PDB file of C-alpha atoms and ligand atoms in Angstrom:
ATOM      1  CA  MET A 783     -58.802 -85.781  62.464  1.00 40.00           C
ATOM      2  CA  GLY A 784     -59.884 -89.402  62.456  1.00 44.00           C
ATOM      3  CA  SER A 785     -63.447 -90.592  62.829  1.00 44.00           C
ATOM      4  CA  VAL A 786     -65.368 -93.228  64.764  1.00 47.00           C
ATOM      5  CA  GLY A 787     -68.809 -93.671  63.174  1.00 47.00           C
ATOM      6  CA  ALA A 788     -70.185 -90.186  62.716  1.00 48.00           C
ATOM      7  CA  LYS A 789     -68.051 -88.749  65.543  1.00 61.00           C
ATOM      8  CA  GLU A 790     -64.940 -86.754  64.669  1.00 76.00           C
ATOM      9  CA  VAL A 791     -61.982 -87.876  66.785  1.00 78.00           C
ATOM     10  CA  PRO A 792     -59.377 -85.148  67.302  1.00 86.00           C
ATOM     11  CA  GLN A 793     -55.723 -86.012  66.817  1.00 94.00           C
ATOM     12  CA  LEU A 794     -54.562 -86.215  70.432  1.00 97.00           C
ATOM     13  CA  ILE A 795     -50.813 -86.096  69.768  1.00 97.00           C
ATOM     14  CA  GLY A 796     -49.387 -83.866  67.065  1.00 95.00           C
ATOM     15  CA  PRO A 797     -46.402 -84.598  64.784  1.00 95.00           C
ATOM     16  CA  ASP A 798     -44.193 -82.668  67.251  1.00 95.00           C
ATOM     17  CA  GLY A 799     -45.153 -85.108  70.029  1.00 95.00           C
ATOM     18  CA  ARG A 800     -47.163 -82.449  71.848  1.00 97.00           C
ATOM     19  CA  ARG A 801     -50.759 -82.740  73.021  1.00 98.00           C
ATOM     20  CA  ILE A 802     -53.729 -80.643  71.883  1.00 96.00           C
ATOM     21  CA  ASP A 803     -53.005 -77.993  74.521  1.00 97.00           C
ATOM     22  CA  GLY A 804     -49.277 -77.996  73.708  1.00 98.00           C
ATOM     23  CA  ARG A 805     -48.274 -80.064  76.753  1.00 98.00           C
ATOM     24  CA  GLN A 806     -45.572 -82.725  76.792  1.00 98.00           C
ATOM     25  CA  LEU A 807     -46.710 -86.245  77.705  1.00 98.00           C
ATOM     26  CA  ASP A 808     -45.382 -85.914  81.268  1.00 98.00           C
ATOM     27  CA  GLU A 809     -46.680 -82.384  81.868  1.00 98.00           C
ATOM     28  CA  LEU A 810     -49.420 -81.420  84.315  1.00 98.00           C
ATOM     29  CA  ARG A 811     -52.043 -78.782  83.606  1.00 98.00           C
ATOM     30  CA  PRO A 812     -51.581 -75.561  85.606  1.00 98.00           C
ATOM     31  CA  LEU A 813     -52.682 -76.120  89.218  1.00 98.00           C
ATOM     32  CA  ARG A 814     -53.678 -73.455  91.745  1.00 98.00           C
ATOM     33  CA  ILE A 815     -54.890 -74.243  95.253  1.00 98.00           C
ATOM     34  CA  VAL A 816     -56.341 -71.827  97.796  1.00 98.00           C
ATOM     35  CA  ALA A 817     -56.630 -73.257 101.324  1.00 98.00           C
ATOM     36  CA  GLY A 818     -59.373 -71.871 103.570  1.00 98.00           C
ATOM     37  CA  ALA A 819     -61.481 -70.387 100.779  1.00 97.00           C
ATOM     38  CA  LEU A 820     -64.775 -70.639 102.722  1.00 98.00           C
ATOM     39  CA  HIS A 821     -65.447 -69.101 106.125  1.00 95.00           C
ATOM     40  CA  ARG A 822     -68.358 -71.236 107.384  1.00 96.00           C
ATOM     41  CA  ALA A 823     -66.739 -74.650 106.914  1.00 98.00           C
ATOM     42  CA  ASP A 824     -64.301 -76.097 109.472  1.00 98.00           C
ATOM     43  CA  GLY A 825     -61.853 -76.507 106.591  1.00 98.00           C
ATOM     44  CA  SER A 826     -61.988 -75.734 102.897  1.00 98.00           C
ATOM     45  CA  ALA A 827     -60.020 -75.445  99.687  1.00 98.00           C
ATOM     46  CA  PHE A 828     -60.569 -74.230  96.149  1.00 98.00           C
ATOM     47  CA  VAL A 829     -58.724 -75.928  93.302  1.00 98.00           C
ATOM     48  CA  GLU A 830     -58.306 -74.633  89.775  1.00 98.00           C
ATOM     49  CA  TRP A 831     -56.637 -77.317  87.709  1.00 98.00           C
ATOM     50  CA  GLY A 832     -56.596 -76.731  83.973  1.00 98.00           C
ATOM     51  CA  ALA A 833     -60.235 -75.927  83.229  1.00 98.00           C
ATOM     52  CA  ASN A 834     -61.480 -77.750  86.355  1.00 98.00           C
ATOM     53  CA  LYS A 835     -62.814 -75.634  89.216  1.00 98.00           C
ATOM     54  CA  VAL A 836     -63.577 -77.545  92.379  1.00 99.00           C
ATOM     55  CA  MET A 837     -64.514 -76.454  95.902  1.00 98.00           C
ATOM     56  CA  ALA A 838     -64.186 -78.712  98.938  1.00 99.00           C
ATOM     57  CA  ALA A 839     -65.623 -78.081 102.394  1.00 98.00           C
ATOM     58  CA  VAL A 840     -65.019 -80.216 105.467  1.00 98.00           C
ATOM     59  CA  TYR A 841     -67.077 -80.343 108.677  1.00 98.00           C
ATOM     60  CA  GLY A 842     -66.231 -82.253 111.810  1.00 94.00           C
ATOM     61  CA  PRO A 843     -65.508 -84.225 113.773  1.00 97.00           C
ATOM     62  CA  ARG A 844     -69.226 -83.699 114.533  1.00 97.00           C
ATOM     63  CA  GLU A 845     -72.383 -85.604 115.467  1.00 96.00           C
ATOM     64  CA  VAL A 846     -73.215 -88.474 113.089  1.00 96.00           C
ATOM     65  CA  HIS A 847     -76.189 -88.155 110.738  1.00 89.00           C
ATOM     66  CA  PRO A 848     -77.903 -90.532 110.163  1.00 90.00           C
ATOM     67  CA  ARG A 849     -77.406 -91.692 113.743  1.00 93.00           C
ATOM     68  CA  HIS A 850     -77.308 -95.465 113.051  1.00 96.00           C
ATOM     69  CA  LEU A 851     -74.030 -95.031 111.123  1.00 96.00           C
ATOM     70  CA  GLN A 852     -72.242 -94.000 114.340  1.00 97.00           C
ATOM     71  CA  GLN A 853     -69.296 -96.235 115.345  1.00 97.00           C
ATOM     72  CA  ASN A 854     -68.208 -96.532 118.973  1.00 97.00           C
ATOM     73  CA  ASN A 855     -64.508 -96.966 118.296  1.00 97.00           C
ATOM     74  CA  LYS A 856     -63.854 -94.419 115.520  1.00 98.00           C
ATOM     75  CA  ALA A 857     -65.092 -91.537 113.408  1.00 98.00           C
ATOM     76  CA  ILE A 858     -66.810 -92.331 110.142  1.00 98.00           C
ATOM     77  CA  VAL A 859     -65.730 -90.518 106.980  1.00 98.00           C
ATOM     78  CA  GLN A 860     -68.561 -89.433 104.682  1.00 98.00           C
ATOM     79  CA  CYS A 861     -68.088 -87.804 101.293  1.00 98.00           C
ATOM     80  CA  ARG A 862     -70.498 -86.198  98.855  1.00 98.00           C
ATOM     81  CA  TYR A 863     -69.042 -85.464  95.417  1.00 98.00           C
ATOM     82  CA  ASN A 864     -71.432 -83.402  93.322  1.00 97.00           C
ATOM     83  CA  MET A 865     -71.204 -81.942  89.837  1.00 96.00           C
ATOM     84  CA  ALA A 866     -73.064 -78.664  89.366  1.00 95.00           C
ATOM     85  CA  ALA A 867     -75.659 -78.695  86.578  1.00 93.00           C
ATOM     86  CA  PHE A 868     -73.664 -75.944  84.837  1.00 94.00           C
ATOM     87  CA  SER A 869     -70.266 -77.640  85.216  1.00 96.00           C
ATOM     88  CA  VAL A 870     -70.331 -79.560  81.927  1.00 94.00           C
ATOM     89  CA  ASP A 871     -71.127 -78.804  78.261  1.00 91.00           C
ATOM     90  CA  GLU A 872     -74.403 -80.679  78.192  1.00 87.00           C
ATOM     91  CA  ARG A 873     -76.368 -79.689  81.290  1.00 78.00           C
ATOM     92  CA  LYS A 874     -76.105 -82.436  83.879  1.00 80.00           C
ATOM     93  CA  ARG A 875     -79.298 -83.399  85.729  1.00 82.00           C
ATOM     94  CA  PRO A 876     -78.915 -82.095  89.274  1.00 82.00           C
ATOM     95  CA  GLY A 877     -78.558 -84.605  92.087  1.00 79.00           C
ATOM     96  CA  LEU A 878     -76.574 -87.701  92.924  1.00 81.00           C
ATOM     97  CA  ASP A 879     -76.419 -90.099  89.980  1.00 93.00           C
ATOM     98  CA  ARG A 880     -74.605 -93.462  89.999  1.00 96.00           C
ATOM     99  CA  ARG A 881     -71.324 -91.887  88.883  1.00 96.00           C
ATOM    100  CA  SER A 882     -71.376 -89.333  91.719  1.00 97.00           C
ATOM    101  CA  GLN A 883     -72.195 -92.075  94.232  1.00 97.00           C
ATOM    102  CA  GLU A 884     -69.289 -94.192  93.027  1.00 98.00           C
ATOM    103  CA  ILE A 885     -66.861 -91.267  93.147  1.00 98.00           C
ATOM    104  CA  SER A 886     -68.105 -90.249  96.631  1.00 98.00           C
ATOM    105  CA  LYS A 887     -67.508 -93.817  97.841  1.00 98.00           C
ATOM    106  CA  VAL A 888     -63.982 -94.224  96.465  1.00 98.00           C
ATOM    107  CA  ILE A 889     -62.950 -90.813  97.802  1.00 98.00           C
ATOM    108  CA  ALA A 890     -64.349 -91.586 101.287  1.00 98.00           C
ATOM    109  CA  GLU A 891     -62.493 -94.918 101.281  1.00 98.00           C
ATOM    110  CA  ALA A 892     -59.243 -93.245 100.244  1.00 98.00           C
ATOM    111  CA  PHE A 893     -59.493 -90.817 103.182  1.00 98.00           C
ATOM    112  CA  GLU A 894     -60.534 -93.568 105.628  1.00 98.00           C
ATOM    113  CA  SER A 895     -57.116 -95.082 105.082  1.00 97.00           C
ATOM    114  CA  VAL A 896     -55.192 -91.915 106.056  1.00 98.00           C
ATOM    115  CA  ILE A 897     -57.356 -90.194 108.711  1.00 98.00           C
ATOM    116  CA  PHE A 898     -56.672 -91.136 112.370  1.00 98.00           C
ATOM    117  CA  ALA A 899     -60.361 -91.912 112.840  1.00 98.00           C
ATOM    118  CA  GLU A 900     -59.921 -93.764 116.150  1.00 98.00           C
ATOM    119  CA  GLU A 901     -59.092 -90.427 117.801  1.00 97.00           C
ATOM    120  CA  TYR A 902     -62.711 -89.272 117.361  1.00 97.00           C
ATOM    121  CA  PRO A 903     -65.091 -92.135 118.248  1.00 97.00           C
ATOM    122  CA  ARG A 904     -68.848 -91.657 117.656  1.00 97.00           C
ATOM    123  CA  THR A 905     -68.333 -88.720 115.306  1.00 98.00           C
ATOM    124  CA  SER A 906     -68.464 -88.016 111.589  1.00 98.00           C
ATOM    125  CA  ILE A 907     -66.006 -86.239 109.339  1.00 98.00           C
ATOM    126  CA  ASP A 908     -68.013 -84.911 106.408  1.00 98.00           C
ATOM    127  CA  ILE A 909     -66.419 -83.965 103.105  1.00 98.00           C
ATOM    128  CA  TYR A 910     -68.351 -82.025 100.457  1.00 98.00           C
ATOM    129  CA  ILE A 911     -66.896 -81.702  96.973  1.00 98.00           C
ATOM    130  CA  GLU A 912     -68.611 -79.400  94.507  1.00 98.00           C
ATOM    131  CA  VAL A 913     -67.419 -79.469  90.907  1.00 98.00           C
ATOM    132  CA  LEU A 914     -68.201 -76.035  89.487  1.00 98.00           C
ATOM    133  CA  GLN A 915     -66.495 -76.566  86.136  1.00 98.00           C
ATOM    134  CA  ALA A 916     -65.408 -79.944  84.789  1.00 98.00           C
ATOM    135  CA  ASN A 917     -62.761 -80.905  82.274  1.00 98.00           C
ATOM    136  CA  ALA A 918     -61.756 -84.490  83.220  1.00 98.00           C
ATOM    137  CA  GLY A 919     -59.884 -85.544  86.324  1.00 98.00           C
ATOM    138  CA  THR A 920     -62.514 -84.084  88.623  1.00 98.00           C
ATOM    139  CA  ARG A 921     -62.319 -86.958  91.120  1.00 98.00           C
ATOM    140  CA  CYS A 922     -58.576 -86.258  91.416  1.00 98.00           C
ATOM    141  CA  ALA A 923     -59.152 -82.512  91.720  1.00 99.00           C
ATOM    142  CA  GLY A 924     -61.801 -83.331  94.353  1.00 98.00           C
ATOM    143  CA  LEU A 925     -59.344 -85.493  96.302  1.00 98.00           C
ATOM    144  CA  VAL A 926     -56.694 -82.792  96.179  1.00 99.00           C
ATOM    145  CA  ALA A 927     -59.154 -80.107  97.308  1.00 99.00           C
ATOM    146  CA  ALA A 928     -60.576 -82.326 100.069  1.00 99.00           C
ATOM    147  CA  SER A 929     -57.085 -83.211 101.345  1.00 98.00           C
ATOM    148  CA  VAL A 930     -56.168 -79.575 101.747  1.00 98.00           C
ATOM    149  CA  ALA A 931     -59.594 -78.857 103.285  1.00 98.00           C
ATOM    150  CA  LEU A 932     -59.114 -81.693 105.821  1.00 98.00           C
ATOM    151  CA  ALA A 933     -55.695 -80.333 106.761  1.00 98.00           C
ATOM    152  CA  ASP A 934     -57.222 -76.842 106.999  1.00 98.00           C
ATOM    153  CA  ALA A 935     -59.851 -78.289 109.393  1.00 98.00           C
ATOM    154  CA  GLY A 936     -57.043 -79.721 111.534  1.00 98.00           C
ATOM    155  CA  ILE A 937     -58.083 -83.349 111.012  1.00 98.00           C
ATOM    156  CA  PRO A 938     -55.078 -85.563 111.842  1.00 98.00           C
ATOM    157  CA  MET A 939     -53.961 -87.620 108.842  1.00 98.00           C
ATOM    158  CA  VAL A 940     -50.998 -89.793 107.919  1.00 97.00           C
ATOM    159  CA  ASP A 941     -50.403 -87.498 104.956  1.00 98.00           C
ATOM    160  CA  LEU A 942     -52.102 -85.391 102.297  1.00 98.00           C
ATOM    161  CA  LEU A 943     -53.419 -87.314  99.295  1.00 98.00           C
ATOM    162  CA  PRO A 944     -52.236 -85.972  95.957  1.00 98.00           C
ATOM    163  CA  ALA A 945     -54.088 -87.538  93.012  1.00 99.00           C
ATOM    164  CA  VAL A 946     -53.883 -87.496  89.229  1.00 99.00           C
ATOM    165  CA  ALA A 947     -55.212 -89.401  86.223  1.00 98.00           C
ATOM    166  CA  VAL A 948     -52.738 -90.956  83.822  1.00 98.00           C
ATOM    167  CA  GLY A 949     -53.930 -92.393  80.532  1.00 98.00           C
ATOM    168  CA  LYS A 950     -53.145 -93.795  77.124  1.00 98.00           C
ATOM    169  CA  ILE A 951     -53.764 -91.434  74.221  1.00 98.00           C
ATOM    170  CA  GLY A 952     -52.758 -91.985  70.614  1.00 96.00           C
ATOM    171  CA  GLY A 953     -50.800 -95.046  71.768  1.00 96.00           C
ATOM    172  CA  GLN A 954     -48.723 -93.054  74.291  1.00 97.00           C
ATOM    173  CA  ILE A 955     -48.828 -92.846  78.089  1.00 98.00           C
ATOM    174  CA  ALA A 956     -49.703 -89.316  79.204  1.00 98.00           C
ATOM    175  CA  LEU A 957     -50.073 -87.507  82.518  1.00 98.00           C
ATOM    176  CA  ASP A 958     -53.183 -85.608  83.638  1.00 98.00           C
ATOM    177  CA  LEU A 959     -55.752 -86.098  80.854  1.00 98.00           C
ATOM    178  CA  ARG A 960     -57.999 -83.256  79.757  1.00 98.00           C
ATOM    179  CA  LYS A 961     -61.543 -83.894  78.528  1.00 97.00           C
ATOM    180  CA  GLU A 962     -60.806 -84.681  74.852  1.00 97.00           C
ATOM    181  CA  GLU A 963     -58.033 -87.064  75.946  1.00 98.00           C
ATOM    182  CA  ASP A 964     -60.324 -88.721  78.495  1.00 97.00           C
ATOM    183  CA  ASN A 965     -63.141 -89.047  75.928  1.00 96.00           C
ATOM    184  CA  PHE A 966     -61.154 -90.191  72.897  1.00 96.00           C
ATOM    185  CA  GLY A 967     -58.101 -91.835  74.494  1.00 97.00           C
ATOM    186  CA  GLU A 968     -57.606 -95.570  74.946  1.00 97.00           C
ATOM    187  CA  ALA A 969     -57.395 -95.646  78.762  1.00 98.00           C
ATOM    188  CA  ASP A 970     -57.856 -93.493  81.845  1.00 98.00           C
ATOM    189  CA  LEU A 971     -56.252 -94.399  85.181  1.00 98.00           C
ATOM    190  CA  PRO A 972     -56.967 -92.113  88.137  1.00 98.00           C
ATOM    191  CA  MET A 973     -54.836 -92.700  91.236  1.00 98.00           C
ATOM    192  CA  ALA A 974     -54.177 -91.200  94.675  1.00 98.00           C
ATOM    193  CA  LEU A 975     -50.901 -91.605  96.533  1.00 98.00           C
ATOM    194  CA  VAL A 976     -49.733 -91.459 100.140  1.00 98.00           C
ATOM    195  CA  PRO A 977     -46.453 -89.657  99.385  1.00 98.00           C
ATOM    196  CA  GLN A 978     -44.580 -90.711 102.546  1.00 95.00           C
ATOM    197  CA  SER A 979     -45.068 -94.444 102.040  1.00 96.00           C
ATOM    198  CA  GLY A 980     -45.667 -94.582  98.276  1.00 97.00           C
ATOM    199  CA  ARG A 981     -48.922 -96.487  98.932  1.00 97.00           C
ATOM    200  CA  LEU A 982     -51.784 -96.033  96.449  1.00 98.00           C
ATOM    201  CA  VAL A 983     -55.155 -95.546  98.141  1.00 98.00           C
ATOM    202  CA  LEU A 984     -57.198 -95.050  94.992  1.00 98.00           C
ATOM    203  CA  LEU A 985     -56.628 -96.780  91.682  1.00 98.00           C
ATOM    204  CA  GLN A 986     -59.258 -97.141  88.998  1.00 98.00           C
ATOM    205  CA  MET A 987     -59.020 -97.880  85.308  1.00 97.00           C
ATOM    206  CA  GLU A 988     -61.267 -97.404  82.314  1.00 97.00           C
ATOM    207  CA  GLY A 989     -60.151 -98.742  78.929  1.00 98.00           C
ATOM    208  CA  HIS A 990     -57.247-101.007  78.063  1.00 97.00           C
ATOM    209  CA  MET A 991     -53.494-101.047  78.490  1.00 97.00           C
ATOM    210  CA  ASN A 992     -50.976-103.856  78.749  1.00 97.00           C
ATOM    211  CA  ARG A 993     -48.873-104.717  81.799  1.00 97.00           C
ATOM    212  CA  GLU A 994     -45.853-102.707  80.647  1.00 98.00           C
ATOM    213  CA  GLU A 995     -48.015 -99.645  79.894  1.00 98.00           C
ATOM    214  CA  LEU A 996     -49.695 -99.993  83.266  1.00 98.00           C
ATOM    215  CA  SER A 997     -46.331-100.076  84.993  1.00 98.00           C
ATOM    216  CA  ARG A 998     -45.142 -96.963  83.128  1.00 98.00           C
ATOM    217  CA  SER A 999     -48.447 -95.236  83.904  1.00 98.00           C
ATOM    218  CA  LEU A1000     -48.048 -95.896  87.617  1.00 98.00           C
ATOM    219  CA  ASP A1001     -44.486 -94.542  87.573  1.00 98.00           C
ATOM    220  CA  LEU A1002     -45.606 -91.410  85.708  1.00 98.00           C
ATOM    221  CA  GLY A1003     -48.571 -90.948  88.061  1.00 98.00           C
ATOM    222  CA  VAL A1004     -46.362 -91.204  91.150  1.00 98.00           C
ATOM    223  CA  VAL A1005     -44.015 -88.512  89.796  1.00 98.00           C
ATOM    224  CA  GLY A1006     -47.063 -86.334  88.971  1.00 98.00           C
ATOM    225  CA  CYS A1007     -48.523 -86.865  92.460  1.00 98.00           C
ATOM    226  CA  ARG A1008     -45.258 -85.735  94.068  1.00 98.00           C
ATOM    227  CA  LYS A1009     -45.389 -82.463  92.082  1.00 98.00           C
ATOM    228  CA  ILE A1010     -49.017 -81.948  93.085  1.00 98.00           C
ATOM    229  CA  TYR A1011     -48.066 -82.675  96.718  1.00 98.00           C
ATOM    230  CA  ASP A1012     -45.637 -79.723  96.627  1.00 98.00           C
ATOM    231  CA  VAL A1013     -48.423 -77.383  95.437  1.00 98.00           C
ATOM    232  CA  MET A1014     -50.741 -78.688  98.177  1.00 98.00           C
ATOM    233  CA  LYS A1015     -48.157 -78.105 100.910  1.00 98.00           C
ATOM    234  CA  GLN A1016     -47.433 -74.634  99.550  1.00 98.00           C
ATOM    235  CA  ALA A1017     -51.168 -73.762  99.680  1.00 98.00           C
ATOM    236  CA  LEU A1018     -51.211 -74.684 103.381  1.00 98.00           C
ATOM    237  CA  ARG A1019     -47.996 -72.775 104.019  1.00 97.00           C
ATOM    238  CA  ASP A1020     -49.468 -69.709 102.293  1.00 97.00           C
ATOM    239  CA  ARG A1021     -52.477 -69.893 104.598  1.00 97.00           C
ATOM    240  CA  TYR A1022     -50.722 -70.590 107.861  1.00 95.00           C
ATOM    241  CA  SER A1023     -47.181 -69.308 107.759  1.00 89.00           C
ATOM    242  CA  VAL A1024     -46.752 -66.073 109.611  1.00 76.00           C
ATOM    243  CA  THR A1025     -44.207 -63.733 108.133  1.00 71.00           C
ATOM    244  CA  PRO A1026     -42.039 -62.527 110.984  1.00 68.00           C
ATOM    245  CA  ALA A1027     -42.786 -58.906 111.800  1.00 71.00           C
ATOM    246  CA  ALA A1028     -40.087 -56.494 110.718  1.00 70.00           C
ATOM    247  CA  PRO A1029     -37.858 -55.564 113.691  1.00 70.00           C
ATOM    248  CA  ALA A1030     -38.932 -52.350 115.327  1.00 67.00           C
ATOM    249  CA  PRO A1031     -36.635 -49.446 114.496  1.00 66.00           C
ATOM    250  CA  SER A1032     -34.113 -49.087 117.289  1.00 68.00           C
ATOM    251  CA  VAL A1033     -34.812 -46.156 119.554  1.00 61.00           C
ATOM    252  CA  PRO A1034     -31.846 -44.614 121.331  1.00 60.00           C
ATOM    253  CA  THR A1035     -32.303 -45.101 125.104  1.00 56.00           C
ATOM    254  CA  GLU A1036     -30.322 -42.070 126.057  1.00 61.00           C
ATOM    255  CA  ALA A1037     -30.425 -38.690 124.487  1.00 55.00           C
ATOM    256  CA  PRO A1038     -27.159 -37.961 122.710  1.00 54.00           C
ATOM    257  CA  ALA A1039     -24.895 -35.781 124.754  1.00 50.00           C
TER     258      ALA A1039
HETATM  259  O1  LIG B  52     -63.939 -86.242  86.072  1.00 85.10           O
HETATM  260  P1  LIG B  52     -63.319 -87.607  86.075  1.00 85.10           P
HETATM  261  O2  LIG B  52     -62.270 -87.766  85.002  1.00 85.10           O
HETATM  262  O3  LIG B  52     -62.808 -87.991  87.428  1.00 85.10           O
HETATM  263  O4  LIG B  52     -64.474 -88.655  85.786  1.00 85.10           O
HETATM  264  P2  LIG B  52     -65.020 -89.248  84.392  1.00 85.10           P
HETATM  265  O5  LIG B  52     -66.271 -89.996  84.731  1.00 85.10           O
HETATM  266  O6  LIG B  52     -63.933 -89.982  83.691  1.00 85.10           O
HETATM  267  O7  LIG B  52     -65.456 -87.968  83.569  1.00 85.10           O
HETATM  268  C1  LIG B  52     -64.581 -87.323  82.697  1.00 85.10           C
HETATM  269  C2  LIG B  52     -65.151 -85.982  82.306  1.00 85.10           C
HETATM  270  O8  LIG B  52     -66.311 -86.149  81.522  1.00 85.10           O
HETATM  271  C3  LIG B  52     -65.605 -85.112  83.464  1.00 85.10           C
HETATM  272  O9  LIG B  52     -64.549 -84.479  84.152  1.00 85.10           O
HETATM  273  C4  LIG B  52     -66.459 -84.115  82.721  1.00 85.10           C
HETATM  274  O10 LIG B  52     -65.647 -83.141  82.078  1.00 85.10           O
HETATM  275  C5  LIG B  52     -67.131 -85.013  81.666  1.00 85.10           C
HETATM  276  N1  LIG B  52     -68.499 -85.397  82.099  1.00 85.10           N
HETATM  277  C6  LIG B  52     -69.564 -84.763  81.511  1.00 85.10           C
HETATM  278  O11 LIG B  52     -69.375 -83.919  80.618  1.00 85.10           O
HETATM  279  N2  LIG B  52     -70.854 -85.052  81.910  1.00 85.10           N
HETATM  280  C7  LIG B  52     -71.087 -85.962  82.885  1.00 85.10           C
HETATM  281  N3  LIG B  52     -72.333 -86.242  83.260  1.00 85.10           N
HETATM  282  C8  LIG B  52     -69.993 -86.605  83.494  1.00 85.10           C
HETATM  283  C9  LIG B  52     -68.711 -86.311  83.077  1.00 85.10           C
END
């Protein structure tokens, strides 16, 4: 344990090179995705990612509210990311604070770049992300959940958007930070990838890293996103693939002589 002022700083990387939860630097937390978890939404998904629990619901294309936001040549994409009051250790004041507004905006912009919005002029595609339990990386978990929910709603997109936060902890570049690593690490770099093209549609950074560390972080994040992409596709397959019915037992057409 080190200390910053009165605050105890946990040792983020042990002598064996492993992290506080035993993970290697390039290891993701366990990820489980259930597509179509809600019945009333047009599309939905529930994501359990480490200790994060996030629900996403998608509605639309539907009438635009408020009306003046309507665009004649395309659908608008609206997102509301919200953290439940009980989702964090210290109760969060309910409602949209500046952080939630910022996250809602960057997520909506990420999806604007992959949704074929021109196919649905004068409509709105509304994404709701509810963080039920938070342990860092919730904007990425929200993006992953919303991607699967959009696909579940049948919204045409270039691709799903896997997302993950990479960071610098104890001087090392690590994939998928948990809360202690996010709080006490040197840098946090959430990103979202279009897997087909390799284009990043969300990239933010808090903290400091040099150019070489940034480059390694991006490489590690891209590899992580591709693994997450596989889990996302599998969630959709689990929901939609129909197992072929077992062949009916053959019935003899003629009675044996
Ligand atoms: O969740 P994400 O990493 O995308 O965003 P962040 O702003 O870097 O927040 C990191 C973590 O801090 C969150 O996931 C929560 O676990 C925690 N947090 C909190 O405890 N109380 C808040 N009001 C906001 C965040």
